[in-house]
mmCIF file of C-alpha atoms in Angstrom:
data_model
loop_
_atom_site.group_PDB
_atom_site.id
_atom_site.type_symbol
_atom_site.label_atom_id
_atom_site.label_comp_id
_atom_site.label_asym_id
_atom_site.label_seq_id
_atom_site.Cartn_x
_atom_site.Cartn_y
_atom_site.Cartn_z
ATOM 1 C CA MET G 1 67.920 70.590 -82.167
ATOM 2 C CA ILE G 2 65.607 72.294 -79.505
ATOM 3 C CA THR G 3 68.511 74.670 -78.784
ATOM 4 C CA TYR G 4 69.110 75.435 -82.415
ATOM 5 C CA ASN G 5 65.327 76.124 -82.828
ATOM 6 C CA ARG G 6 65.508 78.518 -79.702
ATOM 7 C CA LEU G 7 68.684 80.453 -81.238
ATOM 8 C CA ARG G 8 67.019 80.572 -84.622
ATOM 9 C CA ALA G 9 63.634 81.935 -83.148
ATOM 10 C CA GLY G 10 65.719 84.348 -81.048
ATOM 11 C CA VAL G 11 67.867 85.593 -84.076
ATOM 12 C CA THR G 12 64.703 86.128 -86.252
ATOM 13 C CA SER G 13 62.858 88.002 -83.308
ATOM 14 C CA HIS G 14 65.928 90.239 -83.099
ATOM 15 C CA TYR G 15 67.035 90.745 -86.751
ATOM 16 C CA GLY G 16 63.927 89.629 -88.461
ATOM 17 C CA PRO G 17 62.289 93.252 -88.901
ATOM 18 C CA ILE G 18 65.750 94.469 -89.831
ATOM 19 C CA VAL G 19 66.141 92.006 -92.602
ATOM 20 C CA VAL G 20 62.693 92.833 -93.950
ATOM 21 C CA ILE G 21 63.251 96.529 -93.824
ATOM 22 C CA VAL G 22 66.638 95.935 -95.736
ATOM 23 C CA PHE G 23 64.973 93.679 -98.485
ATOM 24 C CA THR G 24 62.102 96.113 -98.670
ATOM 25 C CA GLU G 25 64.243 99.408 -98.985
ATOM 26 C CA THR G 26 66.507 97.393 -101.663
#
């Protein structure tokens, strides 16, 4: 589970801002 949390944290840190921008623009 720790590995999953690390992966999720990594994905969020990398793609989080992009997702927020996409939803904001939409």
